[in-house]
PDB file of C-alpha atoms in Angstrom:
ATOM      1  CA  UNK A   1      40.758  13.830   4.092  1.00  0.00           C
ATOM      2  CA  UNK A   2      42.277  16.574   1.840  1.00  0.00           C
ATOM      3  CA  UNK A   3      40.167  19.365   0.286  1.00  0.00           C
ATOM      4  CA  UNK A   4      39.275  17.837  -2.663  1.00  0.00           C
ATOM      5  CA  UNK A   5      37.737  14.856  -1.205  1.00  0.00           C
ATOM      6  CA  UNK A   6      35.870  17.111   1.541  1.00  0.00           C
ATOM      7  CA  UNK A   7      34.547  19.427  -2.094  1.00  0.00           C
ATOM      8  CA  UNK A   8      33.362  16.316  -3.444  1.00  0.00           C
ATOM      9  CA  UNK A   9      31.400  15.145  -0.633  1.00  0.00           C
ATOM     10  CA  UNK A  10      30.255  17.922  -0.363  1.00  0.00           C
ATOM     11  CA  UNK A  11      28.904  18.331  -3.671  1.00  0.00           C
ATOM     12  CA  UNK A  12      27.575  14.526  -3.692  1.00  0.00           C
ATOM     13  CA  UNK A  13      25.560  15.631  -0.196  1.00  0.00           C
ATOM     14  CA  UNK A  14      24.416  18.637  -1.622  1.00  0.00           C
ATOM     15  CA  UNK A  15      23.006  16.493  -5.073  1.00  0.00           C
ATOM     16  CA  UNK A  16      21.346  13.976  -3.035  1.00  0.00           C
ATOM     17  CA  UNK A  17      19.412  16.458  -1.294  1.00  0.00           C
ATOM     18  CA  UNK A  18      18.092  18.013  -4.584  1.00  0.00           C
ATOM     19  CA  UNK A  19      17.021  15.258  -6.015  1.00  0.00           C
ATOM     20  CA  UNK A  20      15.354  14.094  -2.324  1.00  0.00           C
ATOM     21  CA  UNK A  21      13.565  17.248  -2.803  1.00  0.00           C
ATOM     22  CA  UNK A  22      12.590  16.835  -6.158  1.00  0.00           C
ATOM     23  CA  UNK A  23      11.080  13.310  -5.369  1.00  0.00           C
ATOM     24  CA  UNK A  24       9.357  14.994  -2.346  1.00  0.00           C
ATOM     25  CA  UNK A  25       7.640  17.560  -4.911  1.00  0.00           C
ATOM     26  CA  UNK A  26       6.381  14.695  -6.741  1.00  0.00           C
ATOM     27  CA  UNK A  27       5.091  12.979  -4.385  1.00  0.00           C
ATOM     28  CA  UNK A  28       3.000  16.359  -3.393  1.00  0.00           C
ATOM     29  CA  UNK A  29       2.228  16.875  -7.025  1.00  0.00           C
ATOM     30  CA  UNK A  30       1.005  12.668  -7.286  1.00  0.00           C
ATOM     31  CA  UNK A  31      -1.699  13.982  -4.391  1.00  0.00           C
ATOM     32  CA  UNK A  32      -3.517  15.224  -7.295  1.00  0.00           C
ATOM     33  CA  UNK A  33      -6.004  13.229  -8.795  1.00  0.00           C
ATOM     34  CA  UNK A  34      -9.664  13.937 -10.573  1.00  0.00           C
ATOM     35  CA  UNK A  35     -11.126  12.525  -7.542  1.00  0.00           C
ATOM     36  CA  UNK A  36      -9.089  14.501  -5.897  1.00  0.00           C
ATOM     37  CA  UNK A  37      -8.263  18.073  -7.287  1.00  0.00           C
ATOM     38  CA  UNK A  38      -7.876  20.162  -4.308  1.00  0.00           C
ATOM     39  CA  UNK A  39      -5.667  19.510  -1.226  1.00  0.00           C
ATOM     40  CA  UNK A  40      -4.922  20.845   2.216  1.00  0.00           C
ATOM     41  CA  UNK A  41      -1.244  21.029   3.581  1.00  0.00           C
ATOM     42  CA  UNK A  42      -2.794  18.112   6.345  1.00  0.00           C
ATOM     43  CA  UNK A  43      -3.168  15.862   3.488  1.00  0.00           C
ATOM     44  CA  UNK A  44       0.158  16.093   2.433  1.00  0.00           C
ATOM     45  CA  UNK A  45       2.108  15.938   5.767  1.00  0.00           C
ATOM     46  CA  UNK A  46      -0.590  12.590   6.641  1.00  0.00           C
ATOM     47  CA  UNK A  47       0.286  11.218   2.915  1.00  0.00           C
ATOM     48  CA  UNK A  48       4.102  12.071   2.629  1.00  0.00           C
ATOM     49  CA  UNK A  49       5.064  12.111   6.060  1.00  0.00           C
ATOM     50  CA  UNK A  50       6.611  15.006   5.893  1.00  0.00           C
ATOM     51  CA  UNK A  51       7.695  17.249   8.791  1.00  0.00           C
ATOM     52  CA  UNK A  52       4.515  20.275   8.555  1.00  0.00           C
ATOM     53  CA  UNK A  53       7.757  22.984   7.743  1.00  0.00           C
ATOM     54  CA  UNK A  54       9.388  20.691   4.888  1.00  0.00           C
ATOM     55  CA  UNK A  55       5.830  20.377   3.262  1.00  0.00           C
ATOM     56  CA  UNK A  56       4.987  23.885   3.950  1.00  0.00           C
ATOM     57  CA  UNK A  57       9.002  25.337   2.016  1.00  0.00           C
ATOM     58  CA  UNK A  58       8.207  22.217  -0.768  1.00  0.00           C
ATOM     59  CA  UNK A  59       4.410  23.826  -1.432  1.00  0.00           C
ATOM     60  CA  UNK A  60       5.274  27.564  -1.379  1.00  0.00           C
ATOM     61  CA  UNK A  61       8.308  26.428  -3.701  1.00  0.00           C
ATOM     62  CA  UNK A  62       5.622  24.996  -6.338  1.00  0.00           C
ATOM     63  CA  UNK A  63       3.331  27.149  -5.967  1.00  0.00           C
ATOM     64  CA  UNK A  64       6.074  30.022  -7.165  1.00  0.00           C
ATOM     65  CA  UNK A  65       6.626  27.651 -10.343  1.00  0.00           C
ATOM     66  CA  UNK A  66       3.232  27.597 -11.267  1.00  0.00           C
ATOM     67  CA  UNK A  67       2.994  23.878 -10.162  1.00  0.00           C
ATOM     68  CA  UNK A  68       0.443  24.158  -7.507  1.00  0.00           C
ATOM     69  CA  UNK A  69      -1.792  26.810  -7.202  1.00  0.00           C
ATOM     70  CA  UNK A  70      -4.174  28.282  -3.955  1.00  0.00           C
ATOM     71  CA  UNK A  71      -7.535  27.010  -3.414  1.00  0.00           C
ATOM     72  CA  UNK A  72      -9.561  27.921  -0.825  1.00  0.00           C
ATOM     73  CA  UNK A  73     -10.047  24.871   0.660  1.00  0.00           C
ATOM     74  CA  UNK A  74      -6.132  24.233   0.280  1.00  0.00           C
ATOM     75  CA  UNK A  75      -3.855  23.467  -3.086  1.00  0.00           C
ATOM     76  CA  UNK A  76      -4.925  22.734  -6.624  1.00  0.00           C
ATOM     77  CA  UNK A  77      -2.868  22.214  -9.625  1.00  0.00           C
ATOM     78  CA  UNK A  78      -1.095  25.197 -11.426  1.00  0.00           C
ATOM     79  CA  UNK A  79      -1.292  26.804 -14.929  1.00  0.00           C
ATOM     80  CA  UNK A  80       2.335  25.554 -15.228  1.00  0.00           C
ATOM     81  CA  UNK A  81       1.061  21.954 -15.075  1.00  0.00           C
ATOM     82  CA  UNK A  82      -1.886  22.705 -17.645  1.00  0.00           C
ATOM     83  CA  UNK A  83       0.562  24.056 -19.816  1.00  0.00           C
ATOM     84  CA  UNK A  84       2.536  20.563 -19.867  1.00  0.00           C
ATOM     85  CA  UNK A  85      -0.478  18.747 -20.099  1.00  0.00           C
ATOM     86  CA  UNK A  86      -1.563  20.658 -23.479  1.00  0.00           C
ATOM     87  CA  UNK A  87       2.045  19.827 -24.519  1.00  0.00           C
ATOM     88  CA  UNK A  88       1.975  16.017 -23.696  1.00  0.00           C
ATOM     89  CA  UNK A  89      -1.389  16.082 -25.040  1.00  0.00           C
ATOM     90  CA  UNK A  90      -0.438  17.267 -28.138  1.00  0.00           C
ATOM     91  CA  UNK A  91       2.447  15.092 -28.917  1.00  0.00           C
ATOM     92  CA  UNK A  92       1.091  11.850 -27.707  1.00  0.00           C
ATOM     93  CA  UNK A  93      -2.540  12.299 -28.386  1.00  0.00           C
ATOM     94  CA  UNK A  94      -3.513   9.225 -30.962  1.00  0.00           C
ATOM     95  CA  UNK A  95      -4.924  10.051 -34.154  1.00  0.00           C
ATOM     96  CA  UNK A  96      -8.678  10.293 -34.614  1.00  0.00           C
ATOM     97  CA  UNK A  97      -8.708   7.449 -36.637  1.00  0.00           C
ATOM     98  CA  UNK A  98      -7.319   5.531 -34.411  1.00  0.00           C
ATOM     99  CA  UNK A  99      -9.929   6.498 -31.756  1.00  0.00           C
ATOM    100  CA  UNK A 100     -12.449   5.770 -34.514  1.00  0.00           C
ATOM    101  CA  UNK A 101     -11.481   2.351 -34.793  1.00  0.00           C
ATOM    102  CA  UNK A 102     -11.009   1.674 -30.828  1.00  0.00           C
ATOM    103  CA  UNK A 103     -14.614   3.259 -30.093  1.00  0.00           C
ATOM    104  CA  UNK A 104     -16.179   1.120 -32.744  1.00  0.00           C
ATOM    105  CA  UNK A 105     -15.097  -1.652 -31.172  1.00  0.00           C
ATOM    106  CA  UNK A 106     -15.627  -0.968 -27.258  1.00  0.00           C
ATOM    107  CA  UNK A 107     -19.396  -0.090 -28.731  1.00  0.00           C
ATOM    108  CA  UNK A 108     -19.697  -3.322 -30.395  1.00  0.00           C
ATOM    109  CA  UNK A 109     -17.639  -5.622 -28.225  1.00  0.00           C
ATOM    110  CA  UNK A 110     -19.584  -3.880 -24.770  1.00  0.00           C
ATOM    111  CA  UNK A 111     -15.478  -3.957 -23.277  1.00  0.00           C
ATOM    112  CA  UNK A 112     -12.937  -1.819 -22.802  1.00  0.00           C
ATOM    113  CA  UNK A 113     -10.579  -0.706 -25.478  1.00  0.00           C
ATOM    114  CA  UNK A 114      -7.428  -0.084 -24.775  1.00  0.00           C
ATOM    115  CA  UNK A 115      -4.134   0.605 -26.757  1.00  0.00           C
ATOM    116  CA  UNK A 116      -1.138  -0.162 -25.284  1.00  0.00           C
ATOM    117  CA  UNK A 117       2.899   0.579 -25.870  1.00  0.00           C
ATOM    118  CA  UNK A 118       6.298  -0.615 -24.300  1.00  0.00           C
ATOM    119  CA  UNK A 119       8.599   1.495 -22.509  1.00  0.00           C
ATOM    120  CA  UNK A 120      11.314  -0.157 -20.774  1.00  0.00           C
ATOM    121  CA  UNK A 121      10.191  -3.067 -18.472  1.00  0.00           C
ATOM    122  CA  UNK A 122       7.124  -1.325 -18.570  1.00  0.00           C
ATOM    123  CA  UNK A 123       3.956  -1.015 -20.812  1.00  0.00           C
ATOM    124  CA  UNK A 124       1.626   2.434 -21.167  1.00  0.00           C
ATOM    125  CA  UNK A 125      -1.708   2.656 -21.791  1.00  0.00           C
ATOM    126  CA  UNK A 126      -1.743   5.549 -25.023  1.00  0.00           C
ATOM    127  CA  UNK A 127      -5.209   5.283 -25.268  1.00  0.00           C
ATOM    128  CA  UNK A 128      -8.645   3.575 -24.270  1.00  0.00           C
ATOM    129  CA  UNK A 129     -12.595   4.004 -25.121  1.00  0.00           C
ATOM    130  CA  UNK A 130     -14.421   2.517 -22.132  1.00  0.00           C
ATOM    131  CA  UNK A 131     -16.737  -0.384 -21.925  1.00  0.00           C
ATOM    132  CA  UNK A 132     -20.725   0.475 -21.820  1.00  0.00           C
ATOM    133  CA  UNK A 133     -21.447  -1.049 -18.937  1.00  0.00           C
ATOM    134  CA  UNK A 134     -21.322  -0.013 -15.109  1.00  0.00           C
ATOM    135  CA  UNK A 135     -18.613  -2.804 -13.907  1.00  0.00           C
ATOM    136  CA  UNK A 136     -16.330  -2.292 -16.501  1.00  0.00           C
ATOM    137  CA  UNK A 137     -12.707  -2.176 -16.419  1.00  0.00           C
ATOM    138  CA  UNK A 138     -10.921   0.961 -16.165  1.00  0.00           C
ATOM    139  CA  UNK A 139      -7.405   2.262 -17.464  1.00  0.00           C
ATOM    140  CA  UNK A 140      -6.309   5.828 -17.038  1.00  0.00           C
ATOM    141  CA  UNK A 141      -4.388   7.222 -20.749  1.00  0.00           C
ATOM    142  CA  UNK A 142      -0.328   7.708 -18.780  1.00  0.00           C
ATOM    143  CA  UNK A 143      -1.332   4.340 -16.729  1.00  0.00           C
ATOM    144  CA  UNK A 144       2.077   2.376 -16.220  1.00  0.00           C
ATOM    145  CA  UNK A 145       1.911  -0.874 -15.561  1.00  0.00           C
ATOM    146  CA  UNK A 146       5.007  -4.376 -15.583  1.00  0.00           C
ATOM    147  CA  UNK A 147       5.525  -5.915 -19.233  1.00  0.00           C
ATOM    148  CA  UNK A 148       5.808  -9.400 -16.989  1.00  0.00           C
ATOM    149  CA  UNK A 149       2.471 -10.503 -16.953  1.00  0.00           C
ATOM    150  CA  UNK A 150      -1.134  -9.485 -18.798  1.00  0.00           C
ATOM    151  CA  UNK A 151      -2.105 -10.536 -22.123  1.00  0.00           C
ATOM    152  CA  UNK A 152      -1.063  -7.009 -23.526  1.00  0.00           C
ATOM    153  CA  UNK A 153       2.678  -7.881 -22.418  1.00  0.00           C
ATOM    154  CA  UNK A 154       2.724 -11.352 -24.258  1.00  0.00           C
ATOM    155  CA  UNK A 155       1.924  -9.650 -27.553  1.00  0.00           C
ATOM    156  CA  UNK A 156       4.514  -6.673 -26.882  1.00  0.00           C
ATOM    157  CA  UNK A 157       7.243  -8.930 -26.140  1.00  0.00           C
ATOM    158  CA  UNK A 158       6.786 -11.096 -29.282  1.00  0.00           C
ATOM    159  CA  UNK A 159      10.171  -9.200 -30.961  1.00  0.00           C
ATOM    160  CA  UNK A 160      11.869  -9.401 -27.612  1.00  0.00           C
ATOM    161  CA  UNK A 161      15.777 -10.235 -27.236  1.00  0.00           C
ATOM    162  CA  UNK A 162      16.337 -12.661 -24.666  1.00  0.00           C
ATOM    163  CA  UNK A 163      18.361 -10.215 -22.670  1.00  0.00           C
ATOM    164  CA  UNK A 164      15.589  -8.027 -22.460  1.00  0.00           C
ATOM    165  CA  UNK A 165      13.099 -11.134 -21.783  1.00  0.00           C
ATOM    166  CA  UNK A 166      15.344 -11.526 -18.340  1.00  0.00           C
ATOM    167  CA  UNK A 167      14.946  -8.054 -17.586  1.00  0.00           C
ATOM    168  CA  UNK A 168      11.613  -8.030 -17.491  1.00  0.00           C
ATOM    169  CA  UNK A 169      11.342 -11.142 -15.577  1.00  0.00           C
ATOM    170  CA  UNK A 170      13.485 -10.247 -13.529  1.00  0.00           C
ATOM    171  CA  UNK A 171      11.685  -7.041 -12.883  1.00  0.00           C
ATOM    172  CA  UNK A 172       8.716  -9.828 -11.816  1.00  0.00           C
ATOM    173  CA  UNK A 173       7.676 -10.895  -7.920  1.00  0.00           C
ATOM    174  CA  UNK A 174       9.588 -14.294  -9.602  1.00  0.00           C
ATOM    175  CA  UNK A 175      12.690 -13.103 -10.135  1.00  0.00           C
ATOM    176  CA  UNK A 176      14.948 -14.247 -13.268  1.00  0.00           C
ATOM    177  CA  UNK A 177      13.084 -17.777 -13.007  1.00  0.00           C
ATOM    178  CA  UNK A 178       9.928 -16.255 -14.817  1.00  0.00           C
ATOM    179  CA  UNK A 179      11.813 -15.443 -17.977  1.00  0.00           C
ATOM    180  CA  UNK A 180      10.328 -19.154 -18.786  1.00  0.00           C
ATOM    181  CA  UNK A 181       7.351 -18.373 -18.562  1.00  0.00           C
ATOM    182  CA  UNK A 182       6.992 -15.402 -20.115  1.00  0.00           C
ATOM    183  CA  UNK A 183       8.770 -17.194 -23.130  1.00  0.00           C
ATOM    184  CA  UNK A 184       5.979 -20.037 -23.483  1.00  0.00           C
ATOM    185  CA  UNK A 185       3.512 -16.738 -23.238  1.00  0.00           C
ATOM    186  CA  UNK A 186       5.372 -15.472 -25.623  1.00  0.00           C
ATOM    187  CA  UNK A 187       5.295 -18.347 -28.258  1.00  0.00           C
ATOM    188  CA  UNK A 188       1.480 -19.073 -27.947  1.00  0.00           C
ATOM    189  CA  UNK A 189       0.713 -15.504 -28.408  1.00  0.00           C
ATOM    190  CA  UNK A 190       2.587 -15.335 -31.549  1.00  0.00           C
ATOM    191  CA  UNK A 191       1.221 -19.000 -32.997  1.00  0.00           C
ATOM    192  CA  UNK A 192      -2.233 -18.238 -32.224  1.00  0.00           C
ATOM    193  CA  UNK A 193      -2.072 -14.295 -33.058  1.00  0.00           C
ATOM    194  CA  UNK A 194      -3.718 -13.204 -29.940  1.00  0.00           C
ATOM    195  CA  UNK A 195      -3.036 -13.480 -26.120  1.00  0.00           C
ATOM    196  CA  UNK A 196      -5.646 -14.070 -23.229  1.00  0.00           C
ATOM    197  CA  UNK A 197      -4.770 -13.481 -19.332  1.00  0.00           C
ATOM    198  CA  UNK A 198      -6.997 -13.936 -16.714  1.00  0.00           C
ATOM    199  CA  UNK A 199      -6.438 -12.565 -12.983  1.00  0.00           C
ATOM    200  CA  UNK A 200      -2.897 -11.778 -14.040  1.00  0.00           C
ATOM    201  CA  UNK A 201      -2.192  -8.599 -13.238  1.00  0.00           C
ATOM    202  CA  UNK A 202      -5.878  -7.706 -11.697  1.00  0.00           C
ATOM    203  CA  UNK A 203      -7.623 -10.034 -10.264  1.00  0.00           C
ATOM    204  CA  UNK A 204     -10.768 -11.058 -11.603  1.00  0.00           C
ATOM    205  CA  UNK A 205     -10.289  -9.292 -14.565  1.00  0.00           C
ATOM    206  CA  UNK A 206      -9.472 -11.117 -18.305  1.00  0.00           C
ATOM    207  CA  UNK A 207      -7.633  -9.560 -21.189  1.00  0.00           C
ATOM    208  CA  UNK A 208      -7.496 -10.564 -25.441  1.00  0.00           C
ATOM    209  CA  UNK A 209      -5.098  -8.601 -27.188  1.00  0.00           C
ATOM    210  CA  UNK A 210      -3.632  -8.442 -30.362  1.00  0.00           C
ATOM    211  CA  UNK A 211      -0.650  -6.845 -32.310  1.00  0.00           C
ATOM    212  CA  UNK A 212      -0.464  -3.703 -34.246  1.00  0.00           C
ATOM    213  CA  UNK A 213       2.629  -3.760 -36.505  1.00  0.00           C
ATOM    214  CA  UNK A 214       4.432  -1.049 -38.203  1.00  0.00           C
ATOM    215  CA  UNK A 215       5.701  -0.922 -41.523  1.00  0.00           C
ATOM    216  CA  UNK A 216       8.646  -3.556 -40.973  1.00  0.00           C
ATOM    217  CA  UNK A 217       6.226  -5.734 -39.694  1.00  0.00           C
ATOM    218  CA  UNK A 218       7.277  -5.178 -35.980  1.00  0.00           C
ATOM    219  CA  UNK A 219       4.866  -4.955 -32.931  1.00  0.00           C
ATOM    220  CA  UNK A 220       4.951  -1.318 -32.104  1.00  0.00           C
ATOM    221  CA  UNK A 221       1.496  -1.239 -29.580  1.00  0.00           C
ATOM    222  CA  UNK A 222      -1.193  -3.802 -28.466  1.00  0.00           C
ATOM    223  CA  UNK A 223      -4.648  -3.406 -29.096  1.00  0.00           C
ATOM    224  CA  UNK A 224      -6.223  -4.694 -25.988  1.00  0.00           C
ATOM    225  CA  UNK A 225     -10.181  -5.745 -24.561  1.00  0.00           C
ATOM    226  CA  UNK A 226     -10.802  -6.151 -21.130  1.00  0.00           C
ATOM    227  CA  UNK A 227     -13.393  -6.920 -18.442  1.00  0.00           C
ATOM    228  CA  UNK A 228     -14.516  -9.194 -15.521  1.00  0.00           C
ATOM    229  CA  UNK A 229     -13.670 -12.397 -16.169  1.00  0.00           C
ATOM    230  CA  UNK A 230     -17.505 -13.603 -15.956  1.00  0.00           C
ATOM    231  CA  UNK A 231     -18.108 -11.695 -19.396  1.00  0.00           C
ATOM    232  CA  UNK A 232     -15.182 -13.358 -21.242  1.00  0.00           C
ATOM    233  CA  UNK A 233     -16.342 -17.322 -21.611  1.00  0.00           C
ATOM    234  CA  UNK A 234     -14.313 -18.971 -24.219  1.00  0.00           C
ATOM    235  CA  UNK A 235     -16.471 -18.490 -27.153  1.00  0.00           C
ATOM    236  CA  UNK A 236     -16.546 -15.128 -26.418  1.00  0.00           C
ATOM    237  CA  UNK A 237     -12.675 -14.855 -26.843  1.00  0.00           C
ATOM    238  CA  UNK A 238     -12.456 -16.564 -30.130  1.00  0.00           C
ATOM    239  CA  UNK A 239     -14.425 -13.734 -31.328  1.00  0.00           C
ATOM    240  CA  UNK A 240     -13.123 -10.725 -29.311  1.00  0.00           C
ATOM    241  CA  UNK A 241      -9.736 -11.954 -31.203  1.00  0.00           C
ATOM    242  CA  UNK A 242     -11.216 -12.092 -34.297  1.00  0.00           C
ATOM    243  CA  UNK A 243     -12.981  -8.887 -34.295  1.00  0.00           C
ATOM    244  CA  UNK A 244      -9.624  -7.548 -32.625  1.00  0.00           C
ATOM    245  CA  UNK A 245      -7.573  -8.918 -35.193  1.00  0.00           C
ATOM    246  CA  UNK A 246      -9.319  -6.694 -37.942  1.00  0.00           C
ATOM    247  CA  UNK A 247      -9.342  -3.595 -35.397  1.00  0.00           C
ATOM    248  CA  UNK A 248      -5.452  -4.141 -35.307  1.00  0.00           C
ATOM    249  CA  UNK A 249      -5.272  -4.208 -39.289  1.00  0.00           C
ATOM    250  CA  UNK A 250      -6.719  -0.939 -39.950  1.00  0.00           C
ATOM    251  CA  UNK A 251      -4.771   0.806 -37.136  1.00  0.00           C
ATOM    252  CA  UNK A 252      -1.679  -0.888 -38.451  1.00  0.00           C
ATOM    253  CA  UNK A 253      -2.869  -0.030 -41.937  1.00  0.00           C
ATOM    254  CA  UNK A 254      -3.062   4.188 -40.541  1.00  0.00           C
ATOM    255  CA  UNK A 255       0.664   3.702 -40.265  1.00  0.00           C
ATOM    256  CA  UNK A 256       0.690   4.063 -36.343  1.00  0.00           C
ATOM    257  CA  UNK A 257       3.833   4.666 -34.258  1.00  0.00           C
ATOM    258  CA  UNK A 258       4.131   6.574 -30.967  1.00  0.00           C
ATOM    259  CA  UNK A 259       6.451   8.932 -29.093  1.00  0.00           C
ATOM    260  CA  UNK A 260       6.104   6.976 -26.200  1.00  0.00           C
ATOM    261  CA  UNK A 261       7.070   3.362 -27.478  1.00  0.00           C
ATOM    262  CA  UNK A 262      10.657   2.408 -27.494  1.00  0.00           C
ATOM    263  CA  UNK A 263      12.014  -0.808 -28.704  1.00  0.00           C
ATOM    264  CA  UNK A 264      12.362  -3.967 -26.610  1.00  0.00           C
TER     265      UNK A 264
END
């Protein structure tokens, strides 16, 4: 092996072990929840698997970024992560008016509300107004979840390519064989203007959606309602839609678009 090749290798080694690191910091940092706001350096070896020493270098590393911060009762997170948080906030925040419409509706509807964009083979929840009720379903603002399935997906991938259509399927538990699927999904959302799933993505749990265009008449998000199935009988979707449908105008009518959304 001559020098060069023994420098490169050494530089590839020496990359792959940052960016192990790096994914070992966020795996620490994904600890973190509102149920969970504070943990100890046990948690993290028992969750990671990490050796106590590697956790212990990784924490002490984040805490000196501002990442992490001490608690008591272990590690919480740090002003550096509040700071990004404002940020994000700030640029991806919907408008009021937006919220306006999507709490009207939650309030009259009794279901969640939730406003959905694409992002590669995935969609992102941008914003939601939860359902009244106790058993209600429950999406997080940031939540990721697969464009191949849920009645949010079948309205984002209306303006689809068909290369894209076979990523996403193939992105699916199915494999390339779904794209034909997802392209009769695809065709009865757009004839009927609305899409319905049911135990698709979680079980029990059924979905209307609807599209909200921009000004070229493109989908740019889904406007979504969702709850346990048992609340969602078929007359009960033909007006969700409906009521959806005119939800979806006005938003589209605010002129919304998104940092978050890219084309598919």
């Amino acid at each position: 092996m001559s020098e060069g090749q023994a420098r490169a290798g050494g530089d590839f080694d020496q990359q792959a072990s940052g960016v192990r690191s790096v994914r070992r910091a966020f795996d620490i940092l994904t600890l973190l929840t509102e149920d969970r706001p504070v943990i100890t350096l046990r948690e993290i070896t028992e969750s990671t698997g990490l050796a106590k020493t590697t956790a212990l270098r990784l924490v002490q590393t984040l805490e000196e970024t501002g990442l992490l911060g001490s608690h008591p009762s272990g590690y919480t997170a740090g002003p550096a992560l509040w700071r990004w948080a404002y940020l994000a906030r700030s640029q991806w925040e919907v408008p009021q008016e937006t919220r306006k419409v999507m709490r009207d509706l939650a309030d009259r509807l009794g279901e969640t509300v939730n406003l959905f964009v694409a992002r590669g083979v995935h969609r992102i929840c941008v914003a939601h107004e939860e359902s009244p009720h106790p058993l209600r379903h429950v999406v997080d603002v940031g939540d990721e979840q697969p464009l191949w399935a849920g009645a949010s997906s079948k309205i984002l991938l209306r303006d689809a390519s068909e290369v894209f259509l076979h990523r996403v399927a193939a992105a699916s538990p199915q494999g390339e064989a779904h794209v034909e699927l997802l392209r009769t999904w695809v065709t009865e959302a757009a004839e009927r203007g609305y899409a319905v799933s049911s135990s698709e993505w979680d079980e029990g749990l059924t979905a209307v959606a609807v599209p909200v265009t921009g000004r070229t008449g493109q989908v740019v998000a889904s406007l979504s309602l969702s709850g346990p199935s048992h609340r969602f009988p078929y007359e009960a979707v033909e007006r969700f839609a409906t009521e959806l449908a005119e939800g979806a105008r006005l938003i589209s009518g605010q002129g919304f678009s998104h940092p978050l959304s890219s084309a598919v």
